[in-house]
Short mmCIF file of C-alpha atoms and ligand atoms in Angstrom, two decimals:
data_model
loop_
_atom_site.label_atom_id
_atom_site.label_comp_id
_atom_site.label_asym_id
_atom_site.label_seq_id
_atom_site.Cartn_x
_atom_site.Cartn_y
_atom_site.Cartn_z
CA MET A 29 -3.99 8.92 -28.62
CA GLY A 30 -3.25 12.97 -28.94
CA THR A 31 -1.58 15.45 -27.77
CA THR A 32 -2.08 16.46 -24.19
CA VAL A 33 -0.71 19.75 -21.99
CA ILE A 34 -1.39 20.25 -18.91
CA ARG A 35 -0.50 23.55 -17.86
CA GLY A 36 0.22 26.32 -14.71
CA GLY A 37 0.51 24.08 -11.83
CA LEU A 38 3.42 22.85 -9.90
CA VAL A 39 5.26 20.27 -10.61
CA ILE A 40 6.21 17.97 -7.49
CA THR A 41 8.23 15.16 -7.70
CA ALA A 42 9.97 13.44 -5.36
CA ALA A 43 12.69 15.77 -5.96
CA ASP A 44 12.06 18.64 -6.74
CA GLU A 45 9.47 21.77 -7.38
CA THR A 46 9.02 22.77 -10.37
CA ASN A 47 6.65 25.65 -11.86
CA ALA A 48 6.09 23.77 -15.28
CA ASP A 49 3.85 22.67 -18.08
CA ILE A 50 3.60 19.42 -19.62
CA LEU A 51 3.54 18.01 -22.56
CA ILE A 52 2.35 14.58 -22.90
CA GLU A 53 2.37 12.36 -25.99
CA GLY A 54 1.15 8.61 -26.44
CA GLY A 55 0.09 7.69 -22.76
CA ARG A 56 4.21 9.58 -21.67
CA VAL A 57 5.36 11.82 -19.70
CA THR A 58 7.78 14.00 -23.50
CA ALA A 59 8.58 17.21 -22.07
CA LEU A 60 8.61 19.78 -19.61
CA ALA A 61 9.00 23.12 -19.46
CA ALA A 62 8.41 26.93 -17.80
CA HIS A 63 5.03 28.14 -17.73
CA ASP A 64 5.12 31.28 -20.95
CA SER A 65 7.87 30.29 -21.92
CA ASP A 66 7.47 30.19 -25.90
CA VAL A 67 8.19 26.73 -25.97
CA ALA A 68 4.83 26.20 -23.34
CA ARG A 69 2.83 28.51 -25.35
CA ALA A 70 3.77 26.20 -28.57
CA TRP A 71 2.94 23.10 -26.92
CA ALA A 72 -0.80 24.58 -25.91
CA GLU A 73 -1.34 25.47 -29.72
CA SER A 74 -1.07 21.94 -31.02
CA ALA A 75 -2.48 20.67 -28.10
CA ASP A 76 -5.46 18.12 -28.27
CA ARG A 77 -6.07 18.60 -24.98
CA VAL A 78 -4.75 21.58 -22.41
CA LEU A 79 -6.26 20.63 -18.41
CA ASP A 80 -5.83 23.65 -17.04
CA ALA A 81 -3.31 23.60 -12.96
CA SER A 82 -3.50 26.84 -11.83
CA GLY A 83 -3.14 26.98 -8.60
CA ARG A 84 -2.61 23.35 -8.54
CA TYR A 85 -0.11 20.78 -7.37
CA VAL A 86 0.61 18.11 -10.60
CA ILE A 87 1.86 15.29 -8.61
CA PRO A 88 2.83 11.55 -9.94
CA GLY A 89 0.46 8.80 -9.28
CA GLY A 90 0.40 7.48 -6.18
CA VAL A 91 1.87 3.71 -6.29
CA ASP A 92 0.20 1.96 -3.53
CA ALA A 93 2.24 -1.16 -2.93
CA HIS A 94 0.21 -3.41 -0.43
CA THR A 95 -3.21 -3.71 -1.42
CA HIS A 96 -5.60 -7.20 -1.53
CA MET A 97 -8.20 -6.68 -3.81
CA GLU A 98 -10.78 -10.46 -3.21
CA MET A 99 -8.30 -11.98 -0.92
CA PRO A 100 -9.26 -14.73 0.57
CA PHE A 101 -9.64 -14.39 4.52
CA GLY A 102 -11.29 -16.53 7.33
CA GLY A 103 -14.01 -17.91 5.59
CA THR A 104 -14.63 -14.57 3.33
CA PHE A 105 -12.95 -12.24 0.89
CA ALA A 106 -12.05 -8.67 0.33
CA VAL A 107 -15.28 -7.04 -1.04
CA ASP A 108 -13.14 -5.38 -3.10
CA THR A 109 -12.82 -6.78 -6.85
CA PHE A 110 -10.27 -5.31 -9.50
CA GLU A 111 -12.57 -2.93 -10.72
CA THR A 112 -14.24 -1.48 -7.78
CA GLY A 113 -10.48 -1.40 -5.98
CA THR A 114 -9.27 0.35 -9.00
CA ARG A 115 -11.27 2.62 -9.89
CA ALA A 116 -11.17 3.35 -6.25
CA ALA A 117 -8.11 4.00 -6.30
CA ALA A 118 -8.22 6.20 -9.46
CA TRP A 119 -10.98 8.48 -7.03
CA GLY A 120 -7.88 8.64 -5.21
CA GLY A 121 -5.37 9.93 -7.18
CA THR A 122 -3.18 6.27 -6.87
CA THR A 123 -2.80 5.27 -10.78
CA THR A 124 -0.87 1.84 -9.71
CA ILE A 125 -1.90 -0.79 -6.85
CA VAL A 126 0.73 -4.17 -6.50
CA ASP A 127 -1.62 -6.45 -4.76
CA PHE A 128 -0.50 -10.01 -3.43
CA ALA A 129 -1.41 -13.37 -5.45
CA VAL A 130 -2.28 -15.56 -3.38
CA GLN A 131 -0.60 -19.38 -3.00
CA THR A 132 -2.79 -22.10 -1.60
CA VAL A 133 -0.78 -24.60 0.64
CA GLY A 134 -0.01 -27.52 -1.42
CA GLU A 135 -0.76 -25.84 -4.79
CA SER A 136 1.69 -24.16 -6.98
CA LEU A 137 2.83 -20.64 -6.99
CA ARG A 138 1.32 -20.72 -10.77
CA ALA A 139 -1.55 -21.74 -9.65
CA GLY A 140 -2.32 -18.88 -7.44
CA LEU A 141 -0.51 -16.63 -9.81
CA ASP A 142 -2.31 -17.66 -13.16
CA ALA A 143 -6.08 -16.66 -11.22
CA TRP A 144 -4.52 -13.91 -9.73
CA HIS A 145 -4.32 -12.48 -13.32
CA ALA A 146 -7.77 -13.73 -14.37
CA LYS A 147 -9.32 -11.26 -11.18
CA ALA A 148 -8.04 -8.46 -12.52
CA ASP A 149 -7.28 -8.70 -16.31
CA GLY A 150 -9.80 -6.86 -18.55
CA ASN A 151 -11.19 -5.23 -14.89
CA CYS A 152 -8.76 -3.00 -13.93
CA ALA A 153 -9.19 0.95 -14.11
CA VAL A 154 -5.53 1.86 -13.75
CA ASP A 155 -2.25 -0.42 -13.85
CA TYR A 156 -1.67 -3.03 -11.31
CA ALA A 157 0.94 -5.67 -10.49
CA PHE A 158 1.77 -8.66 -8.34
CA HIS A 159 3.87 -9.58 -5.53
CA MET A 160 2.98 -13.32 -4.51
CA ILE A 161 2.36 -15.29 -1.46
CA LEU A 162 3.88 -17.84 -0.42
CA SER A 163 1.95 -20.27 2.03
CA ASP A 164 3.87 -23.37 1.59
CA VAL A 165 8.13 -23.34 0.94
CA ASN A 166 9.40 -26.47 -0.39
CA GLU A 167 11.01 -27.56 -3.85
CA ASP A 168 9.40 -27.13 -6.26
CA THR A 169 8.04 -23.64 -4.97
CA LEU A 170 11.38 -22.71 -4.55
CA LYS A 171 12.07 -23.23 -7.80
CA GLU A 172 9.08 -21.72 -9.26
CA MET A 173 10.38 -18.26 -8.08
CA ASP A 174 12.89 -17.35 -10.28
CA GLY A 175 10.58 -18.36 -12.88
CA LEU A 176 8.23 -15.48 -11.48
CA VAL A 177 11.26 -13.10 -11.26
CA ASP A 178 11.40 -13.23 -14.90
CA GLU A 179 8.40 -12.51 -15.56
CA GLY A 180 7.87 -9.76 -13.26
CA VAL A 181 6.68 -11.09 -9.79
CA THR A 182 9.60 -9.92 -7.74
CA SER A 183 8.43 -9.87 -4.48
CA PHE A 184 7.85 -12.77 -1.66
CA LYS A 185 5.79 -11.78 0.77
CA LEU A 186 5.56 -14.45 3.58
CA PHE A 187 3.45 -14.53 6.94
CA MET A 188 5.76 -14.83 10.65
CA ALA A 189 1.85 -15.16 11.91
CA TYR A 190 -0.92 -16.99 11.31
CA PRO A 191 -0.14 -20.48 11.76
CA GLY A 192 -2.10 -22.93 9.85
CA VAL A 193 -2.86 -20.44 7.52
CA PHE A 194 -0.36 -18.38 5.48
CA TYR A 195 2.06 -19.18 8.22
CA SER A 196 6.16 -20.34 7.86
CA ASP A 197 8.28 -21.80 10.25
CA ASP A 198 11.96 -20.54 10.74
CA GLY A 199 13.17 -23.09 7.97
CA LYS A 200 10.76 -21.88 5.43
CA ILE A 201 11.35 -18.78 5.59
CA LEU A 202 15.54 -18.73 5.91
CA ARG A 203 15.17 -21.22 2.70
CA ALA A 204 13.47 -18.54 1.01
CA MET A 205 15.23 -16.35 1.77
CA GLN A 206 18.30 -17.62 -0.26
CA ARG A 207 16.60 -18.40 -2.55
CA ALA A 208 15.71 -14.50 -3.16
CA ALA A 209 19.54 -13.86 -2.06
CA GLY A 210 20.67 -15.48 -5.74
CA ASN A 211 17.11 -14.62 -8.22
CA GLY A 212 17.08 -11.33 -7.21
CA GLY A 213 13.43 -10.98 -5.32
CA LEU A 214 12.64 -9.09 -2.47
CA VAL A 215 11.74 -10.73 0.94
CA MET A 216 8.35 -8.78 2.28
CA MET A 217 7.55 -10.50 6.41
CA HIS A 218 4.40 -9.71 7.95
CA ALA A 219 6.63 -10.15 11.20
CA GLU A 220 4.63 -11.17 14.31
CA ASN A 221 5.27 -13.74 16.41
CA GLY A 222 2.21 -15.70 15.19
CA ILE A 223 3.04 -19.28 17.71
CA ALA A 224 3.09 -16.72 20.91
CA ILE A 225 0.06 -14.93 19.44
CA ASP A 226 -2.14 -18.21 18.99
CA VAL A 227 -1.46 -18.81 23.22
CA LEU A 228 -2.94 -15.76 23.89
CA VAL A 229 -5.93 -15.57 21.82
CA GLU A 230 -6.89 -19.04 23.63
CA GLN A 231 -6.31 -18.25 26.36
CA ALA A 232 -8.07 -14.21 26.68
CA LEU A 233 -11.24 -15.80 24.80
CA ALA A 234 -10.85 -18.82 27.87
CA ALA A 235 -10.92 -15.88 29.83
CA GLY A 236 -13.72 -14.25 28.66
CA ARG A 237 -12.30 -10.99 26.46
CA THR A 238 -14.39 -11.19 23.26
CA ASP A 239 -14.65 -7.99 21.80
CA PRO A 240 -12.15 -6.30 19.24
CA ARG A 241 -9.87 -4.58 21.40
CA TYR A 242 -9.15 -8.06 22.52
CA HIS A 243 -7.43 -8.41 19.45
CA GLY A 244 -4.52 -5.98 19.29
CA GLU A 245 -3.39 -6.84 23.09
CA VAL A 246 -2.93 -10.42 22.27
CA ARG A 247 -0.64 -8.98 19.35
CA HIS A 248 1.29 -7.49 21.17
CA ALA A 249 3.97 -5.19 20.23
CA LEU A 250 7.00 -6.71 21.62
CA LEU A 251 5.43 -10.08 19.69
CA GLU A 252 6.06 -7.38 16.13
CA ALA A 253 9.50 -6.31 17.39
CA GLU A 254 10.93 -9.72 18.15
CA ALA A 255 9.60 -11.28 14.33
CA THR A 256 11.26 -8.18 13.05
CA HIS A 257 14.04 -8.64 14.52
CA ARG A 258 14.11 -12.20 13.49
CA ALA A 259 13.39 -11.86 10.15
CA ILE A 260 16.17 -9.47 10.14
CA GLN A 261 18.80 -11.74 11.46
CA LEU A 262 17.52 -14.38 9.26
CA ALA A 263 17.97 -12.17 5.93
CA ARG A 264 21.35 -11.36 6.73
CA VAL A 265 22.36 -15.26 7.41
CA ALA A 266 20.96 -15.67 3.85
CA GLY A 267 22.54 -11.93 2.12
CA ALA A 268 18.90 -10.73 1.21
CA PRO A 269 17.84 -7.27 0.85
CA LEU A 270 14.26 -7.43 3.68
CA TYR A 271 11.15 -4.90 3.02
CA VAL A 272 9.15 -5.36 6.29
CA VAL A 273 5.25 -4.91 5.83
CA HIS A 274 2.83 -3.00 8.03
CA VAL A 275 4.80 -1.57 10.45
CA SER A 276 2.61 -0.70 13.97
CA ALA A 277 4.91 -0.62 16.80
CA THR A 278 7.86 1.83 17.78
CA GLU A 279 9.53 -1.39 19.51
CA ALA A 280 9.79 -2.71 15.74
CA VAL A 281 10.08 0.49 14.59
CA ALA A 282 13.58 0.11 17.12
CA GLU A 283 14.49 -3.26 15.11
CA LEU A 284 14.69 -1.50 11.41
CA ALA A 285 16.33 1.97 12.95
CA GLN A 286 19.68 -0.42 14.16
CA ALA A 287 19.90 -2.87 11.50
CA ARG A 288 20.52 0.68 9.22
CA ASP A 289 22.33 2.07 11.22
CA LEU A 290 24.67 -1.02 10.35
CA GLY A 291 23.72 -0.75 6.54
CA LEU A 292 22.19 -4.03 6.64
CA PRO A 293 19.88 -3.64 3.41
CA VAL A 294 15.93 -3.41 5.80
CA PHE A 295 13.59 -1.71 4.89
CA GLY A 296 10.02 -1.07 6.09
CA GLU A 297 6.77 0.27 5.42
CA THR A 298 3.42 1.59 7.49
CA CYS A 299 0.00 2.23 6.36
CA PRO A 300 -2.43 5.02 7.04
CA GLN A 301 -4.20 3.72 9.70
CA TYR A 302 -1.02 3.34 12.26
CA LEU A 303 -0.77 6.91 11.90
CA PHE A 304 -3.76 8.03 11.45
CA LEU A 305 -6.14 5.90 14.57
CA SER A 306 -5.18 2.95 17.44
CA THR A 307 -6.47 0.89 19.93
CA ASP A 308 -9.17 3.98 21.05
CA ASN A 309 -10.73 2.56 18.12
CA LEU A 310 -10.61 -0.77 19.08
CA ALA A 311 -12.27 -0.17 21.68
CA GLU A 312 -15.07 1.43 19.63
CA PRO A 313 -18.63 0.34 21.48
CA ASP A 314 -20.93 -1.79 19.90
CA PHE A 315 -18.92 -3.96 18.15
CA GLU A 316 -17.59 -0.97 16.40
CA GLY A 317 -13.99 -2.26 16.92
CA ALA A 318 -14.14 -4.24 14.08
CA LYS A 319 -13.92 -2.07 11.86
CA TYR A 320 -10.18 -1.55 13.11
CA VAL A 321 -9.38 -5.50 13.47
CA CYS A 322 -6.54 -5.97 11.22
CA SER A 323 -2.66 -7.51 11.85
CA THR A 324 -0.23 -6.17 12.76
CA PRO A 325 -3.08 -4.08 14.61
CA LEU A 326 -3.49 -0.26 15.27
CA ARG A 327 -1.28 0.40 18.67
CA PRO A 328 -1.64 2.60 21.76
CA LYS A 329 -1.56 6.83 20.11
CA GLU A 330 1.31 7.33 21.47
CA HIS A 331 3.05 5.18 18.37
CA GLN A 332 2.43 7.55 15.73
CA ALA A 333 4.67 9.81 16.97
CA HIS A 334 7.51 7.32 16.31
CA LEU A 335 6.03 6.39 13.07
CA TRP A 336 6.09 9.63 11.47
CA ARG A 337 9.82 10.66 12.95
CA ALA A 338 10.44 7.31 11.05
CA LEU A 339 9.17 8.62 8.12
CA ARG A 340 11.27 11.50 8.50
CA THR A 341 14.16 9.42 9.21
CA ASN A 342 14.11 7.37 6.90
CA ASP A 343 14.04 4.06 8.92
CA LEU A 344 9.94 4.03 6.85
CA GLN A 345 10.37 4.36 3.89
CA VAL A 346 7.12 3.30 1.98
CA VAL A 347 3.62 4.09 3.02
CA SER A 348 0.32 1.62 1.85
CA THR A 349 -2.64 0.98 2.31
CA ASP A 350 -2.77 -2.87 2.84
CA HIS A 351 -6.26 -2.77 1.76
CA CYS A 352 -7.48 -5.05 2.91
CA PRO A 353 -11.82 -4.21 3.45
CA PHE A 354 -14.56 -6.52 4.34
CA CYS A 355 -18.28 -4.88 5.02
CA PHE A 356 -18.81 -4.39 9.25
CA LYS A 357 -22.37 -5.83 8.49
CA GLY A 358 -22.62 -9.60 7.74
CA GLN A 359 -18.06 -9.86 7.63
CA LYS A 360 -16.91 -8.49 10.47
CA GLU A 361 -20.57 -9.31 12.25
CA MET A 362 -18.29 -13.06 12.05
CA GLY A 363 -16.57 -12.61 15.02
CA LEU A 364 -19.46 -10.95 17.67
CA GLY A 365 -18.66 -12.87 20.19
CA ASP A 366 -15.26 -14.13 19.36
CA PHE A 367 -12.63 -11.09 18.49
CA SER A 368 -10.07 -14.34 16.78
CA LYS A 369 -13.23 -14.43 14.07
CA ILE A 370 -13.54 -10.61 12.72
CA PRO A 371 -11.86 -10.82 9.10
CA ASN A 372 -8.23 -8.71 9.63
CA GLY A 373 -8.10 -5.52 7.20
CA LEU A 374 -9.28 -2.47 6.56
CA PRO A 375 -10.56 0.07 3.64
CA GLY A 376 -8.43 2.17 2.24
CA VAL A 377 -7.09 2.72 -0.88
CA GLU A 378 -8.60 5.62 -2.31
CA ASN A 379 -7.84 7.45 0.86
CA ARG A 380 -3.72 7.24 1.51
CA MET A 381 -2.60 10.37 -1.15
CA ASP A 382 -5.76 12.66 1.03
CA LEU A 383 -4.30 11.42 4.22
CA LEU A 384 -0.19 11.33 3.59
CA HIS A 385 -1.32 14.99 2.10
CA GLN A 386 -3.40 16.71 5.81
CA ALA A 387 -0.24 15.35 6.67
CA VAL A 388 1.82 18.29 5.12
CA VAL A 389 -0.84 20.64 5.56
CA ASP A 390 -0.04 20.13 10.18
CA GLY A 391 3.24 19.97 8.70
CA ARG A 392 4.32 16.63 9.12
CA ILE A 393 6.18 15.90 6.26
CA SER A 394 7.27 17.95 3.83
CA ARG A 395 5.40 17.86 -0.14
CA ARG A 396 8.23 16.13 -1.28
CA ARG A 397 9.10 13.59 0.84
CA TRP A 398 4.58 13.08 0.37
CA ILE A 399 5.70 12.23 -3.29
CA GLU A 400 8.50 9.52 -1.75
CA ILE A 401 7.07 7.82 0.51
CA ALA A 402 3.93 7.30 -1.17
CA CYS A 403 4.98 6.95 -5.37
CA ALA A 404 8.61 7.11 -6.04
CA THR A 405 10.19 4.87 -3.10
CA PRO A 406 7.40 2.45 -4.02
CA ALA A 407 7.95 2.62 -7.47
CA ARG A 408 12.27 2.27 -6.91
CA MET A 409 11.39 -0.09 -3.92
CA PHE A 410 9.37 -2.78 -6.72
CA GLY A 411 10.76 -2.48 -9.38
CA LEU A 412 8.76 0.31 -11.49
CA TYR A 413 10.74 2.85 -11.17
CA PRO A 414 11.27 6.05 -13.26
CA ARG A 415 8.02 4.46 -15.54
CA LYS A 416 5.63 5.06 -13.05
CA GLY A 417 6.08 7.34 -9.33
CA THR A 418 7.54 10.40 -11.12
CA ILE A 419 6.79 12.92 -13.61
CA ALA A 420 9.89 12.77 -16.08
CA PRO A 421 11.02 12.46 -20.41
CA GLY A 422 9.70 8.38 -20.57
CA ALA A 423 7.38 7.87 -17.40
CA ASP A 424 3.74 7.40 -18.01
CA ALA A 425 1.57 9.85 -18.02
CA ASP A 426 0.08 8.57 -14.78
CA ILE A 427 -0.19 12.24 -13.24
CA VAL A 428 -2.57 13.75 -10.74
CA ILE A 429 -3.73 17.55 -10.25
CA TYR A 430 -4.45 18.13 -6.68
CA ASP A 431 -6.40 20.63 -4.91
CA PRO A 432 -4.40 21.22 -2.03
CA ASP A 433 -6.79 24.03 -1.08
CA ALA A 434 -10.17 21.88 -1.50
CA THR A 435 -11.26 20.39 1.58
CA GLN A 436 -13.55 17.33 3.18
CA VAL A 437 -15.84 15.25 4.58
CA MET A 438 -14.51 11.12 4.39
CA SER A 439 -17.36 8.84 4.64
CA ALA A 440 -18.76 5.91 3.21
CA GLU A 441 -22.00 7.68 1.85
CA THR A 442 -18.80 9.21 -0.79
CA HIS A 443 -16.34 7.21 -1.25
CA HIS A 444 -16.03 4.95 -4.49
CA MET A 445 -14.78 1.57 -2.72
CA ASN A 446 -17.17 -1.00 -1.73
CA VAL A 447 -17.19 -1.38 1.59
CA ASP A 448 -20.04 -0.60 3.55
CA TYR A 449 -17.80 1.41 6.16
CA SER A 450 -15.12 4.50 5.83
CA ALA A 451 -12.20 4.35 8.57
CA TYR A 452 -11.92 7.75 8.82
CA GLU A 453 -16.22 8.56 8.70
CA GLY A 454 -16.22 12.25 10.10
CA ARG A 455 -12.61 13.54 9.38
CA THR A 456 -12.18 16.58 7.48
CA VAL A 457 -8.65 16.66 5.82
CA THR A 458 -7.71 19.27 3.04
CA GLY A 459 -6.19 18.62 -0.18
CA ARG A 460 -8.84 16.70 -2.67
CA VAL A 461 -7.95 15.31 -5.73
CA GLN A 462 -8.93 16.77 -8.87
CA THR A 463 -8.00 15.59 -12.27
CA VAL A 464 -6.84 11.54 -13.03
CA LEU A 465 -4.65 10.60 -15.30
CA SER A 466 -3.66 6.71 -16.93
CA ARG A 467 -0.65 6.67 -18.96
CA GLY A 468 -1.69 9.68 -20.65
CA GLU A 469 -6.13 9.03 -20.47
CA VAL A 470 -8.13 10.82 -18.27
CA VAL A 471 -9.26 8.79 -15.57
CA ILE A 472 -10.98 11.47 -13.35
CA ASP A 473 -11.93 14.69 -14.96
CA ASP A 474 -12.97 17.27 -12.58
CA ARG A 475 -14.02 14.61 -9.79
CA SER A 476 -16.31 13.46 -12.41
CA TYR A 477 -15.22 9.32 -13.32
CA THR A 478 -14.00 8.82 -16.95
CA GLY A 479 -11.92 6.17 -16.76
CA ARG A 480 -13.24 1.97 -17.36
CA ALA A 481 -12.34 -1.17 -16.71
CA GLY A 482 -10.35 -2.89 -19.07
CA HIS A 483 -7.81 0.09 -18.96
CA GLY A 484 -5.32 -1.29 -16.36
CA ARG A 485 -2.84 -3.20 -17.77
CA PHE A 486 -0.84 -5.88 -15.37
CA VAL A 487 3.12 -4.09 -15.26
CA ALA A 488 5.98 -6.37 -15.37
CA ARG A 489 8.18 -5.33 -12.84
CA GLU A 490 11.30 -5.33 -12.75
CA THR A 491 13.86 -6.06 -9.51
CA CYS A 492 14.13 -4.03 -6.91
CA ARG A 493 15.86 -0.59 -7.75
CA TYR A 494 16.09 1.25 -4.56
CA LEU A 495 19.65 -1.14 -2.98
CA GLY A 496 21.60 0.85 -5.72
O1 URP B 529 -5.11 -7.11 8.32
C1 URP B 529 -4.64 -7.68 6.94
N1 URP B 529 -3.79 -6.68 7.29
N2 URP B 529 -5.39 -8.28 6.54
C2 URP B 529 -4.19 -8.88 5.04
C3 URP B 529 -3.13 -9.82 5.41
C4 URP B 529 -1.85 -9.32 5.72
O2 URP B 529 -1.81 -9.67 6.31
O3 URP B 529 -1.60 -8.40 4.96
ZN1 ZN B 530 0.08 -8.59 6.39
ZN1 ZN B 531 -1.46 -7.23 3.97
#
């Protein structure tokens, strides 16, 4: 691989905005220099490739710390494979995903992780790493956690929801947290009281309330807040840090904020769907609401302002997608007449960087905060920084040349995710990815895909680096 220079752009990281040219050698950033400086001119003259970024932003590739490619759920599978999903990620300016390997009840973590490696190996357009879903906490799997941390799978998702599938009771959760406190793993929590939710599901269906919007009603905000509170107390008892995934309710944010005010190592992510969509979407007629069924569920619009505020005050630190796409035809339709049978999950891996840039345009967050919540902090949180999530000497040259002035209309007609609808159909946003480099290789070249399946590599992660 020769040398590449990215010239003339505004380089934005979580820390700085600099008018600088970037020198890339051997797939890594080796230096930055002021535009038109002698050194920058000399680089451009001798480089194998010069990419013009005049009038553009030059940002680190996005790090999406929450995806589910080919995830089994409710008798079907998320439709993006690692090949289609990572290609769509690249189109959307995301150059690293952290996907969830799934442990099946009764089987080992090893078996689950090996299965996920087999799905991803040789198929990815951009780099990838894994978290492990713990579905069956027992003596053997607790011991296995240590080995996974050693091989770079340093975070473990547990579920307080989905009894009979992924659910763990409080004792199991406590034991996993104690183990993580010892081995440096980070526990990620799906915080919803699934036992109580199942009672409400049963009552709603018995009363004939079968439409998608009831998915939102039975998964009550207070049941998210209660589980969040309980997870925090369990983590406190175990002496473990905690990362709460897909936070959607104001009341859950309040629990996180309270814990953080006490100085506890408690972190939270939200997702674009909770920032831009609402129960109004879940209530769309003709079963269209099924397109928006995910858990935690979409909330009434009023919650959005609290999520944005928490992102500004750092009570929430990360925006990931929870990309888990199911087609409307044939998959979401499995829940016609019974909302509890609608597979849970939304597509979004391609949309996150653009939607968050729209938030910059709208004045909700600054440009540097955009990069912080979408690139730098997820990289730090999950042991990828400073290799990923920033532009600095020594970092992988995962870089996006971003046009902040282009407008685009989001649509299933034009997106690259392998799913038959867009959750943001018809939405106009300002800003668009122009060119993307993954470890110095151009994978999107001025809006043409030039990448390949198999370029993306597994990244063994360090433990959480957000703690200090
Ligand atoms: O609805 C969702 N979020 N589906 C994916 C699985 C999960 O709980 O993250
Ligand atoms: Zn979850
Ligand atoms: Zn998820």
